[in-house]
Amino acid sequence: MKVAQPQAQAAPPAKKKVEGPSLTGDAHLVSSPINLMSLRSHGQKTLKEMLAGVEGENKHLIWDMDLFGPLNHVISPKMLSENGVKTRSGLDQKVNVPPDCNARIFFERKFVSSKDHKKKKIFYTYSFKQKRKDRKIYVWMVPRKTFFCERILGEEGVLGDVKLNEWPIVFFPVDRDVLSLCNEGCLTKLLNGDVSDLYDIAWSLTNLQALFGKFPVINAKGDWSCAVVDIMKRLLLEKDDVFSKIESKPEIAQCIIIDRTVDMITPLLSPRTYEGLLDKVFTINHSSISVPVSILGKSHQKQKQKDNESVSIVLNSSDTVFKQVRNVNFTYLGRILSEMANAIQKGYESRWDAHTTKELSQFMKRFKDLNMAHQLVEQHIHLAEQIAEQVTHTMAWKRKVEHEFALLAQRVAPSGETAEDYLEEMIGKHERIETVLQFMILISLCYGGIASKKYEAIKKSILHSYGMNHLSTLDKMEELGLITPYEYISKFFMKNSTHYFNWSQVSKNLQLVKEMDELKQMTDNNSLGIYDINAMGSGYAPLSIRLIEAATKTDGWNAISNDLQLLKGRHYIKLSLQNQRDLQVNQDISESNVSAHKNILIVFIGGVTYSELSAIRLLESRGLMPWKFIVATTAILSGEKIVSSFVEKK
């Protein structure tokens, strides 16, 4: 991908520096449909109060490394320093603690199992061997302390020596429209039958309602989602005294909760948007990526002396260029970046039209913004070139997405190969085991299983090429229903199975697949209509997004009740958790105080993909759409992350 870049201009002296992209600034939260800055401020205020209660002026804060990334969304090193934290380190890191350090604070994710021997060992070795009488030790659990927390500390014989507390952060505000629990292992645990995280999700949603009001309407699909709603009912009753004091109209008009298992196909597909491909190539880790400085533009190379050094790039709405292109199908990205570069170049050239002192002053004010936009456009051009070179311009990628779409459309691939033949070819080329299993699961889900004889042959090839340790990997995926072998005769009797999924019927009813030839004949978003989401996904509209789209219409999910029956798990339609007092408060508030736009909170239990986030933003951008969306998720994931969690390591 080659895009003409704007010519760099000599910078005039600037009085005030233009702020670039940031995780802890305000730019990416200020335009949120609900006040996410207050949510972040609530977490900061609570933490400051906890730090103020720590005895001693010089504090040593020790992170659980799983929390290091998430905490960057809420707190900054400056804030910690201002509150007496002199030393910071990871739980796995050994550092020389200053002699004047008189308080050590362990910031830990809550213990959920007494089998967590590694944490116990690290905790014991690293803290209590070096304990001094004048040094206080604190253990702070996120988001709450559990029975296992106290049990583990008790087993180590240190419960009486520590001060145990909890930091009740509700959600981490990732972006203007995204909240996350940053719980990467949630889906794996839930699939394996460990449902302890469902309480945390319900607890977080209940506390979110304490800040923004009770959800007037809830739609939930999937057994996990309905379980969360049931837990939430109980928690709301327990906190009735808190909610009785709320006298403002809820800021969230509807809550939609969806299990990841309701739509397992979407995360298994190759990403087609710019943000999704950035994650595939560079791995987005809590809204930032680390890339070699050698692949970036001159502005970065001037700041770094060595080409092998890496630079961290923040990817959120505070990057004004990324905000505009993150949701774009990669096919159209080059054209958009080119238009941006041309606009910046014209902005630079406008200096020749400035003849008076006033005109020069106005140009100087614009120059700082132009220069920042120039750096950002240049940066994204180079990132896009890397994506094209490593992925989208390769023949392997083109063949893979062709076979994926053929599976979705229930037709033969352009090459004439069957999906199973292509899978055998992938194994023969010894592609990554995660990639092979991802495609294998996709075959099984789209066709309701894999013929037993064919499956045994594929299984034998995998074990021969990748090792016998993957026998347990395949067995696990069979047990969870991700891969289903079947005899031809038995396929007709599978409909009563909990693992059966009629993709063909669901796809047809909800209009999930549209051939690209048809989409190309629709020249703009108005003619595309509901197929604008298909166009973004190169022909595929995510199942989860069609459910969200249906919930925004007048009849809501009642209009697709038959389709909901085809999907896994039970459901709730337009359930209300409000009591008569809540309804009376809402009725008493003047309609003039209510925004023309209504807010919907979409909760993904098990994780959400970048493709789905992009599709939700597209849904919101439709001209007559009266809704604003906020996504709350357990984590942001990809198919590779899902599969890798089940891969048996040697």
XYZ file of C-alpha atoms in Angstrom:
650
model
C 0.000 0.000 0.000
C 1.674 3.194 -1.219
C 0.123 6.496 -0.231
C 1.523 9.927 -1.041
C 2.489 11.596 2.207
C 2.291 15.330 2.957
C 5.610 17.154 2.748
C 7.040 18.046 6.147
C 7.138 21.748 6.902
C 9.479 23.646 9.182
C 7.684 24.212 12.450
C 7.173 27.763 13.654
C 7.727 28.374 17.355
C 4.743 27.086 19.311
C 3.597 28.479 22.616
C 1.533 25.459 23.582
C 2.207 21.841 22.751
C -0.601 19.941 21.041
C -1.398 16.812 23.053
C -0.920 13.535 21.194
C -2.740 10.229 21.750
C -2.861 9.160 25.403
C -4.304 6.427 27.635
C -4.821 8.604 30.711
C -5.851 11.876 29.064
C -9.417 13.031 28.539
C -9.634 13.227 24.731
C -10.773 9.612 24.220
C -13.475 9.771 26.928
C -14.863 13.291 26.693
C -17.322 12.500 23.878
C -18.722 9.328 25.451
C -22.527 8.820 25.411
C -22.343 8.497 29.213
C -19.916 10.182 31.590
C -17.028 7.706 31.546
C -14.725 10.369 32.966
C -16.758 10.236 36.177
C -16.390 6.438 36.188
C -12.608 6.786 35.907
C -12.572 9.585 38.502
C -14.506 7.346 40.886
C -11.790 4.683 40.606
C -9.028 7.271 41.038
C -10.693 8.831 44.073
C -11.120 5.447 45.770
C -7.467 4.560 45.133
C -6.246 7.907 46.495
C -8.260 7.350 49.664
C -6.751 3.871 50.043
C -3.217 5.215 49.558
C -3.901 7.967 52.085
C -4.801 5.265 54.612
C -1.460 3.488 54.201
C 0.915 4.076 57.104
C 4.247 5.528 56.038
C 5.313 8.181 53.565
C 7.385 6.029 51.192
C 5.304 3.304 49.602
C 6.331 0.409 47.340
C 3.538 -0.702 44.988
C 3.811 -4.211 43.524
C 1.576 -5.064 40.547
C 0.060 -8.334 39.527
C 1.326 -8.300 35.915
C -2.205 -9.133 34.696
C -3.237 -5.730 36.055
C -0.383 -3.683 34.626
C -2.095 -2.971 31.291
C -5.637 -2.412 32.620
C -4.494 0.016 35.321
C -2.946 2.252 32.656
C -6.510 3.146 31.639
C -7.193 4.630 35.073
C -4.043 5.778 36.844
C -0.784 7.412 35.789
C 2.715 7.260 37.333
C 2.356 10.948 38.199
C -0.789 10.295 40.248
C 0.941 7.510 42.173
C 3.996 9.666 42.889
C 1.798 12.471 44.178
C 0.234 9.995 46.621
C 3.451 8.701 48.154
C 4.310 5.770 45.852
C 8.096 6.002 45.438
C 8.792 2.564 43.964
C 6.772 0.460 41.497
C 7.436 -3.056 40.237
C 5.757 -6.157 38.874
C 4.993 -9.147 41.066
C 7.448 -11.274 39.079
C 10.196 -8.642 39.205
C 12.926 -8.513 41.832
C 13.892 -4.951 42.728
C 16.036 -3.384 45.396
C 13.621 -1.810 47.826
C 14.873 1.530 49.191
C 15.760 1.337 52.913
C 13.344 4.154 53.710
C 10.382 2.238 52.223
C 8.032 1.648 55.146
C 4.975 0.218 53.350
C 4.644 -2.465 50.713
C 1.354 -2.762 48.808
C 0.454 -5.793 46.695
C -2.054 -4.981 43.946
C -3.533 -8.348 42.961
C -6.397 -9.752 40.942
C -8.657 -11.674 43.280
C -7.636 -15.263 44.001
C -10.311 -17.570 42.636
C -8.802 -20.961 43.364
C -6.801 -22.550 46.153
C -4.855 -24.359 43.421
C -3.107 -21.150 42.430
C 0.233 -22.363 43.813
C 2.411 -20.076 41.706
C 0.881 -16.916 43.122
C 1.150 -18.265 46.655
C 4.809 -19.097 46.169
C 5.688 -15.721 44.656
C 3.687 -13.907 47.297
C 5.350 -15.732 50.180
C 8.923 -15.664 48.851
C 8.916 -12.084 47.685
C 7.234 -10.383 50.590
C 7.465 -12.098 53.926
C 11.030 -13.372 53.739
C 12.110 -9.737 53.683
C 9.532 -8.497 56.196
C 10.739 -5.908 58.681
C 8.955 -4.880 61.822
C 8.822 -1.266 60.691
C 7.434 -2.138 57.250
C 3.682 -2.573 56.877
C 2.326 -4.976 54.266
C -0.966 -4.442 52.446
C -2.791 -6.714 50.018
C -5.348 -5.042 47.759
C -7.537 -7.268 45.621
C -9.173 -6.159 42.360
C -12.131 -5.825 42.102
C -13.065 -7.559 45.352
C -11.645 -9.919 47.948
C -13.028 -13.437 48.082
C -13.107 -16.371 50.454
C -10.113 -17.846 48.642
C -8.072 -14.675 49.215
C -8.263 -15.098 52.976
C -7.899 -18.864 52.738
C -4.642 -18.682 50.766
C -3.176 -16.059 53.082
C -4.251 -18.189 56.032
C -2.571 -21.292 54.576
C 0.678 -19.340 54.335
C 0.305 -18.229 57.934
C 0.434 -14.538 57.081
C -3.208 -13.478 57.308
C -2.620 -11.768 60.639
C 0.404 -9.886 59.289
C -1.281 -8.143 56.360
C -3.980 -5.551 55.927
C -6.405 -6.929 53.358
C -8.525 -4.563 51.289
C -10.212 -4.350 47.876
C -10.222 -1.778 45.084
C -13.784 -1.993 43.706
C -13.107 -0.753 40.182
C -16.340 -1.294 38.229
C -14.998 -1.342 34.657
C -11.818 -0.072 33.012
C -12.748 2.714 30.527
C -10.859 1.631 27.403
C -12.337 4.171 24.981
C -15.254 6.559 24.557
C -17.612 3.642 23.864
C -15.822 0.634 25.360
C -15.638 -0.615 28.946
C -13.755 -3.776 29.850
C -13.108 -5.998 32.840
C -9.825 -6.952 31.099
C -10.394 -10.574 32.136
C -8.670 -12.431 29.304
C -9.287 -15.891 30.727
C -13.019 -15.474 31.334
C -14.244 -17.347 28.233
C -11.921 -20.293 28.801
C -13.037 -20.635 32.414
C -16.714 -20.408 31.505
C -16.391 -23.003 28.745
C -14.620 -25.291 31.218
C -17.519 -24.971 33.646
C -16.014 -22.431 36.084
C -18.800 -19.841 36.378
C -17.292 -17.792 39.226
C -16.728 -14.832 36.881
C -20.485 -14.474 36.309
C -20.845 -13.048 39.807
C -18.132 -10.456 39.075
C -19.898 -9.440 35.862
C -23.235 -9.069 37.668
C -21.496 -7.191 40.507
C -19.873 -4.767 38.027
C -23.147 -4.150 36.173
C -24.959 -3.542 39.464
C -22.354 -0.973 40.504
C -22.562 0.624 37.064
C -26.294 1.091 37.652
C -25.518 2.751 40.989
C -23.651 5.406 38.974
C -25.931 5.746 35.939
C -29.328 4.451 37.075
C -31.179 1.132 36.822
C -31.556 -0.379 33.366
C -35.247 0.089 32.402
C -35.124 -2.783 29.891
C -32.864 -5.832 29.601
C -32.555 -8.240 26.674
C -30.337 -11.262 27.326
C -29.386 -14.210 25.132
C -27.477 -17.255 26.354
C -27.339 -19.236 29.583
C -24.480 -17.155 31.012
C -26.283 -13.905 30.198
C -29.499 -15.024 31.857
C -27.537 -16.232 34.894
C -25.940 -12.773 35.185
C -29.396 -11.170 35.056
C -30.618 -13.524 37.794
C -27.643 -12.655 40.023
C -28.150 -8.972 39.282
C -31.764 -9.184 40.488
C -30.555 -10.427 43.855
C -27.798 -7.812 44.135
C -30.234 -5.001 43.321
C -32.527 -6.147 46.133
C -29.578 -6.254 48.533
C -28.642 -2.672 47.565
C -32.175 -1.319 47.519
C -31.261 1.358 50.072
C -28.623 2.725 47.659
C -30.937 2.787 44.658
C -33.787 4.348 46.627
C -31.715 7.548 46.877
C -31.298 7.885 43.102
C -33.737 10.488 41.824
C -32.469 11.030 38.287
C -33.576 9.344 35.087
C -31.354 6.401 34.044
C -28.717 7.400 31.495
C -28.913 3.937 29.907
C -32.282 3.143 28.309
C -31.621 -0.501 27.456
C -29.100 -3.221 28.276
C -28.378 -6.073 25.856
C -26.377 -9.015 27.232
C -24.999 -11.647 24.839
C -22.980 -14.818 25.475
C -19.932 -15.340 23.317
C -21.195 -18.876 22.661
C -24.269 -17.452 20.907
C -21.939 -16.312 18.117
C -18.694 -18.271 18.042
C -18.301 -17.896 14.281
C -17.459 -14.174 14.221
C -14.235 -14.372 16.290
C -13.000 -17.312 14.189
C -13.032 -15.275 10.968
C -10.081 -13.281 9.664
C -10.395 -9.570 10.557
C -11.200 -7.218 7.677
C -11.097 -3.799 9.355
C -7.971 -1.727 9.955
C -8.112 -2.063 13.751
C -8.684 -5.814 13.553
C -5.700 -6.235 11.234
C -3.513 -4.068 13.473
C -4.314 -6.528 16.246
C -3.510 -9.495 14.020
C -0.115 -8.151 12.920
C 1.088 -6.232 15.992
C -1.212 -7.506 18.814
C -3.068 -4.647 20.487
C -2.403 -4.821 24.207
C -4.687 -2.555 26.234
C -5.073 0.075 23.503
C -1.440 0.185 22.453
C 0.977 -1.659 20.198
C 4.752 -1.941 20.244
C 6.417 -1.668 16.825
C 10.017 -1.367 15.584
C 10.883 2.263 14.973
C 12.407 1.253 11.627
C 8.975 0.755 10.042
C 7.685 4.185 11.029
C 8.172 7.592 9.476
C 11.015 10.069 9.762
C 9.430 11.884 12.699
C 9.815 8.759 14.853
C 13.251 7.890 13.509
C 14.544 11.309 14.572
C 13.499 10.556 18.137
C 15.122 7.093 18.215
C 18.705 6.435 17.230
C 18.578 2.665 16.664
C 16.357 0.958 14.093
C 15.927 -2.114 16.292
C 14.358 -0.079 19.105
C 10.607 -0.252 19.594
C 8.098 2.498 20.129
C 4.710 2.219 21.832
C 1.757 3.601 19.870
C -1.530 4.432 21.592
C -4.630 3.372 19.652
C -7.813 5.007 20.867
C -10.089 7.942 20.063
C -7.494 10.455 21.259
C -5.702 9.716 17.965
C -7.825 11.848 15.622
C -6.690 9.970 12.514
C -7.171 6.504 13.993
C -10.627 7.535 15.209
C -11.652 8.094 11.579
C -10.058 5.012 9.997
C -10.142 2.299 12.684
C -13.487 0.857 11.510
C -12.766 1.004 7.771
C -12.537 -2.166 5.679
C -8.834 -2.410 4.813
C -9.627 -2.422 1.086
C -10.622 1.257 1.283
C -8.021 2.436 3.801
C -5.400 3.565 1.277
C -7.819 5.914 -0.464
C -8.936 7.510 2.815
C -5.381 8.036 4.090
C -4.444 9.537 0.719
C -7.318 12.029 0.990
C -6.176 12.952 4.504
C -2.598 13.470 3.328
C -3.769 15.717 0.476
C -5.906 17.773 2.870
C -2.918 18.294 5.181
C -0.726 19.314 2.242
C -3.315 21.892 1.188
C -3.395 23.135 4.771
C 0.361 23.681 4.693
C 0.133 25.473 1.353
C -2.478 27.873 2.720
C 0.363 29.779 4.390
C 1.046 31.438 1.028
C -2.447 32.933 1.169
C -1.710 34.624 4.495
C -0.670 38.220 3.815
C -1.809 40.170 6.846
C -0.702 39.814 10.448
C -4.149 38.499 11.389
C -4.073 35.848 8.635
C -0.568 34.741 9.660
C -1.715 34.464 13.273
C -4.654 32.289 12.226
C -2.364 30.026 10.190
C 0.022 29.665 13.134
C -2.859 28.420 15.279
C -3.776 25.839 12.623
C -0.180 24.771 12.059
C 0.121 22.883 15.355
C -2.932 20.782 14.530
C -1.708 20.229 10.962
C 1.683 19.095 12.210
C 0.137 16.615 14.666
C -2.223 15.282 11.970
C 0.767 14.978 9.616
C 2.667 12.797 12.089
C -0.376 10.617 12.745
C -1.233 10.127 9.056
C 2.391 9.268 8.293
C 2.396 6.774 11.160
C -0.777 5.017 9.994
C 0.418 4.909 6.391
C 3.509 2.991 7.491
C 1.483 0.650 9.699
C -0.916 -0.020 6.813
C 2.014 -0.794 4.514
C 3.226 -3.415 6.988
C -0.233 -4.999 7.159
C -0.428 -5.146 3.365
C 3.067 -6.590 3.060
C 2.705 -9.200 5.793
C -0.953 -10.162 5.350
C -3.474 -8.754 2.902
C -1.291 -8.779 -0.232
C -0.139 -12.366 0.284
C -1.667 -15.236 -1.677
C -2.066 -17.272 1.527
C -4.332 -14.585 3.009
C -6.424 -14.271 -0.144
C -7.004 -18.023 -0.291
C -7.861 -18.207 3.398
C -10.521 -15.473 3.282
C -11.974 -17.017 0.099
C -12.415 -20.350 1.882
C -13.855 -18.658 4.969
C -16.473 -16.839 2.917
C -17.294 -20.018 0.983
C -18.040 -21.713 4.315
C -20.261 -18.822 5.398
C -22.110 -18.807 2.066
C -22.398 -22.635 2.046
C -20.851 -22.928 -1.386
C -17.685 -24.220 -3.045
C -14.604 -21.983 -2.981
C -13.531 -20.380 -6.308
C -10.635 -22.864 -6.534
C -13.051 -25.814 -6.435
C -11.449 -27.250 -3.286
C -13.538 -28.415 -0.370
C -12.937 -26.848 3.035
C -11.568 -30.166 4.325
C -9.071 -30.365 1.442
C -7.871 -26.852 2.203
C -7.547 -27.781 5.879
C -5.398 -30.791 4.949
C -3.241 -28.465 2.852
C -2.768 -26.116 5.827
C -1.645 -29.055 7.948
C 0.710 -30.215 5.192
C 2.309 -26.752 5.065
C 2.653 -26.908 8.850
C 0.848 -23.646 9.451
C 0.449 -22.620 13.080
C -1.666 -25.100 15.036
C -3.909 -22.239 16.231
C -4.656 -21.273 12.611
C -5.433 -24.881 11.681
C -7.756 -25.433 14.648
C -9.477 -22.097 14.068
C -10.433 -23.120 10.531
C -11.378 -26.617 11.667
C -13.819 -25.234 14.258
C -15.262 -22.923 11.605
C -15.964 -25.908 9.329
C -17.684 -27.752 12.164
C -19.867 -24.778 13.155
C -20.900 -23.877 9.605
C -21.739 -27.436 8.550
C -23.058 -28.762 11.860
C -20.046 -31.037 12.266
C -17.415 -32.936 10.281
C -18.024 -36.386 8.819
C -16.486 -38.950 11.172
C -14.238 -40.629 8.597
C -12.959 -37.279 7.374
C -12.485 -36.097 10.937
C -10.420 -39.155 11.855
C -8.160 -38.553 8.843
C -7.698 -34.881 9.763
C -7.094 -35.806 13.392
C -4.414 -38.296 12.381
C -2.704 -35.661 10.202
C -2.697 -33.124 13.054
C -1.210 -35.583 15.550
C 1.430 -36.663 13.025
C 2.411 -33.081 12.123
C 2.092 -31.309 15.465
C 2.547 -34.019 18.089
C 0.525 -36.436 20.195
C 0.093 -33.807 22.915
C -2.683 -32.325 20.764
C -4.849 -35.408 21.270
C -6.073 -33.828 24.504
C -6.545 -30.500 22.659
C -8.886 -32.123 20.138
C -10.679 -34.125 22.831
C -11.304 -30.916 24.768
C -12.729 -29.146 21.730
C -15.021 -32.105 21.058
C -16.195 -32.062 24.664
C -17.056 -28.345 24.410
C -18.889 -28.798 21.107
C -16.445 -26.617 19.155
C -15.689 -29.605 16.920
C -18.410 -32.202 16.312
C -17.702 -35.412 14.364
C -20.785 -37.163 13.011
C -21.839 -40.160 10.963
C -23.804 -39.190 7.850
C -26.908 -41.002 9.069
C -26.772 -39.470 12.571
C -26.657 -35.876 11.294
C -30.403 -35.977 10.770
C -30.917 -36.705 14.472
C -28.601 -34.029 15.882
C -31.167 -31.243 16.178
C -31.978 -32.135 19.763
C -28.301 -31.954 20.743
C -27.171 -28.956 22.830
C -24.235 -28.606 20.435
C -26.343 -28.458 17.252
C -26.225 -25.159 15.375
C -28.140 -24.664 12.116
C -25.899 -22.031 10.549
C -27.586 -22.187 7.153
C -31.009 -21.323 8.599
C -29.702 -18.638 10.968
C -27.634 -17.016 8.226
C -30.582 -16.886 5.844
C -33.093 -15.570 8.396
C -30.841 -12.807 9.731
C -29.231 -11.911 6.366
C -25.697 -12.485 7.571
C -24.073 -13.212 4.209
C -24.144 -11.169 1.016
C -22.004 -11.813 -2.065
C -19.533 -9.008 -2.767
C -20.649 -8.764 -6.415
C -24.096 -7.710 -5.187
C -22.632 -5.256 -2.677
C -20.459 -3.569 -5.303
C -23.580 -2.680 -7.287
C -24.809 -0.683 -4.283
C -22.818 2.510 -4.608
C -23.396 4.242 -1.259
C -24.582 3.661 2.305
C -28.137 4.709 1.453
C -28.472 2.036 -1.217
C -26.666 -0.514 0.957
C -29.237 -0.133 3.729
C -28.898 -2.959 6.241
C -26.118 -4.443 4.107
C -23.672 -1.674 5.095
C -22.496 -4.005 7.875
C -21.965 -6.785 5.303
C -19.883 -4.387 3.203
C -17.669 -3.573 6.191
C -17.076 -7.300 6.762
C -16.423 -8.095 3.075
C -19.830 -9.744 2.742
C -20.384 -10.956 6.314
C -22.476 -9.237 9.002
C -21.739 -10.612 12.504
C -24.599 -12.573 14.054
C -24.230 -10.679 17.333
C -24.663 -7.352 15.518
C -27.877 -8.486 13.825
C -29.239 -9.291 17.303
C -28.271 -5.815 18.525
C -29.770 -4.228 15.408
C -33.050 -6.096 15.982
C -33.209 -4.862 19.589
C -33.140 -1.229 18.401
C -36.309 -1.634 16.336
C -39.864 -1.025 17.531
C -40.780 -4.666 18.202
C -37.311 -5.521 19.460
C -36.494 -9.188 19.905
C -40.151 -10.164 19.811
C -39.890 -9.823 16.023
C -37.091 -12.426 15.891
C -38.278 -14.741 18.679
C -38.244 -17.744 16.315
C -34.656 -16.976 15.317
C -33.616 -16.725 18.963
C -34.878 -20.286 19.420
C -32.333 -21.430 16.818
C -29.470 -20.034 18.896
C -27.841 -21.632 21.898
C -29.175 -20.938 25.391
C -32.229 -19.358 26.967
C -33.181 -15.701 26.680
C -34.980 -12.774 28.291
C -36.905 -10.263 26.172
C -37.625 -6.744 27.475
C -37.185 -7.740 31.098
C -37.477 -4.877 33.596
C -35.625 -4.773 36.913
C -37.276 -1.517 37.970
C -39.819 -1.397 40.775
C -42.806 0.943 41.075
C -40.702 3.614 42.790
C -38.214 3.648 39.892
C -41.009 3.928 37.348
C -42.574 6.833 39.245
C -39.236 8.699 39.389
C -38.805 8.296 35.625
C -42.337 9.499 34.979
C -41.882 12.606 37.147
C -38.810 13.819 35.259
C -39.478 16.315 32.488
C -38.994 14.986 28.980
C -37.190 18.223 28.111
C -34.209 17.013 30.114
C -33.883 13.839 28.069
C -31.472 13.709 25.141
C -32.814 13.002 21.651
C -30.401 10.077 21.581
C -31.020 7.063 23.801
C -28.136 5.016 25.159
C -27.831 1.235 24.909
C -25.309 -0.741 26.945
C -24.194 -3.886 25.111
C -22.564 -6.505 27.333
C -20.486 -9.325 25.834
C -19.875 -12.196 28.244
C -16.745 -14.005 27.098
C -15.350 -11.168 25.013
C -15.907 -8.995 21.951
C -13.911 -8.714 18.715
C -12.656 -5.581 16.978
C -14.876 -6.512 14.022
C -17.958 -6.351 16.242
C -16.894 -3.040 17.783
C -16.500 -1.569 14.293
C -19.900 -2.889 13.202
C -21.574 -1.405 16.299
C -20.040 1.997 15.510
C -21.302 1.712 11.940
C -24.767 0.861 13.257
C -24.697 3.999 15.404
C -23.581 6.191 12.487
C -26.657 5.418 10.368
C -28.525 8.628 9.597
C -31.812 7.921 11.377
C -30.398 5.802 14.204
C -31.711 7.301 17.500
C -29.412 5.189 19.671
C -25.916 5.645 21.072
C -23.999 2.492 22.021
C -21.591 1.673 24.833
C -19.965 -1.772 24.888
C -19.057 -3.465 28.172
C -17.076 -6.670 27.807
C -15.067 -9.153 29.811
C -12.195 -8.667 27.331
C -11.369 -7.865 23.717
C -10.419 -11.093 21.978
C -9.695 -12.810 18.672
C -10.142 -16.322 17.352
C -6.455 -17.009 17.830
C -6.644 -16.052 21.514
C -9.671 -18.313 21.994
C -8.037 -21.316 20.354
C -4.601 -20.820 21.941
C -6.170 -21.091 25.397
C -7.111 -24.703 24.614
C -3.910 -25.740 22.852
C -2.012 -28.283 24.922
C 1.565 -27.129 25.435
C 4.404 -29.617 25.139
